[in-house]
């Protein structure tokens, strides 16, 4: 409830900032035009957010034929969460990461990177997918995408004002004020965008851990993702940094900055919260994930690449083509 209230206030602030920029560019007429543009931007984001984000990340849709075990895992997790089966997409980067999108649970999408299914074990992959399903369940995907779209629109509007607005020098702020607006408005929008993202991640961690029944698996996944991401760049995310806050962990290589400008909560704080949740549950997490696992026992030997890595693997005495091969 507090997250919903806080997010509503932040989105209202984003819209007010959008209208304020319009007023400083064109007075009352500019404010009205900015309000109309904000409505249009929100409408566009509502109906096209999933397509836009997936296209910007160069994601391609997976079918059950080329990722059957991942499909089975996601289907079981979605059933546990009380959600329809989402569409699955693959982003071709070796950085382990994932995000969810879609305006409602009925059209939810979970996108995973190749690095996620390559570097994380089955329990950790299941926990990450559960986290993304929690975002879909809480409709965070719609809120976060609209926020990102508004932030981008504010930046464009501010730049438009610098070049085309107030030619007659009738701006309430004057020339230097207009320049300051162009510089500060996008920063303010980014701060609101980051605040919205951070308020949502803790809730998705908690709900995702409950869905998969294994808080320690999600904690372990966050540790691996954070460590591996330091050495592997996510080029689709680098080209569209406004979408970085949608990932489970910050995918940007230049994201080592202080908390004010962080798109995600400190991973150490998230991991500590998950470990505390596991202690409250009174379990070690072992075995809780079995009902959502892929077709292999949790403690099976891992002497071959397995289903996460392109190529072939051994199942019994028969070599078969892996779903990522």
CSV table of C-alpha atoms in Angstrom, one decimal, residues 57 89-99 111-120 125 128 221-240 243-256 263-264:
chain,number,residue,atom,x,y,z
A,57,UNK,CA,16.8,-4.4,-26.2
A,89,UNK,CA,12.1,-13.5,-24.8
A,90,UNK,CA,15.9,-13.9,-25.0
A,91,UNK,CA,18.4,-11.0,-25.1
A,92,UNK,CA,21.7,-12.0,-26.7
A,93,UNK,CA,24.2,-10.8,-24.2
A,94,UNK,CA,26.5,-12.7,-21.9
A,95,UNK,CA,25.7,-10.4,-18.9
A,96,UNK,CA,23.3,-12.3,-16.6
A,97,UNK,CA,20.1,-10.2,-16.2
A,98,UNK,CA,16.3,-10.2,-16.8
A,99,UNK,CA,13.3,-7.8,-16.9
A,111,UNK,CA,12.9,-11.4,-21.0
A,112,UNK,CA,16.1,-13.1,-19.9
A,113,UNK,CA,19.6,-12.7,-21.2
A,114,UNK,CA,21.7,-15.6,-22.5
A,115,UNK,CA,24.1,-14.9,-19.7
A,116,UNK,CA,21.4,-15.5,-17.1
A,117,UNK,CA,20.7,-19.1,-18.2
A,118,UNK,CA,24.4,-19.7,-18.8
A,119,UNK,CA,25.9,-18.6,-15.5
A,120,UNK,CA,23.1,-19.2,-12.9
A,125,UNK,CA,17.1,-18.9,-12.6
A,128,UNK,CA,14.9,-14.5,-10.9
A,221,UNK,CA,21.3,-14.9,-7.9
A,222,UNK,CA,21.7,-11.3,-7.1
A,223,UNK,CA,25.2,-11.9,-5.8
A,224,UNK,CA,26.2,-13.7,-9.0
A,225,UNK,CA,24.5,-11.1,-11.3
A,226,UNK,CA,26.2,-8.2,-9.5
A,227,UNK,CA,29.7,-9.9,-9.6
A,228,UNK,CA,29.5,-11.0,-13.2
A,229,UNK,CA,28.0,-7.8,-14.5
A,230,UNK,CA,31.2,-5.9,-13.5
A,231,UNK,CA,33.1,-7.7,-16.3
A,232,UNK,CA,30.4,-8.2,-18.9
A,233,UNK,CA,28.7,-5.4,-20.7
A,234,UNK,CA,25.1,-5.4,-21.8
A,235,UNK,CA,25.2,-3.5,-25.1
A,236,UNK,CA,21.5,-3.4,-25.8
A,237,UNK,CA,21.0,-1.8,-22.4
A,238,UNK,CA,24.0,0.6,-22.9
A,239,UNK,CA,22.3,1.9,-26.1
A,240,UNK,CA,19.0,2.5,-24.3
A,243,UNK,CA,15.3,1.3,-19.7
A,244,UNK,CA,18.1,0.2,-17.2
A,245,UNK,CA,15.8,0.5,-14.2
A,246,UNK,CA,13.6,-2.3,-15.6
A,247,UNK,CA,16.2,-5.0,-15.2
A,248,UNK,CA,16.5,-7.0,-12.0
A,249,UNK,CA,20.0,-5.5,-11.5
A,250,UNK,CA,21.6,-2.4,-13.0
A,251,UNK,CA,22.9,-3.5,-16.5
A,252,UNK,CA,25.0,-0.3,-17.2
A,253,UNK,CA,28.8,-0.5,-16.9
A,254,UNK,CA,29.0,3.1,-15.7
A,255,UNK,CA,26.5,2.7,-13.0
A,256,UNK,CA,28.9,2.7,-10.0
A,263,UNK,CA,18.5,2.9,-10.5
A,264,UNK,CA,18.3,0.0,-8.0
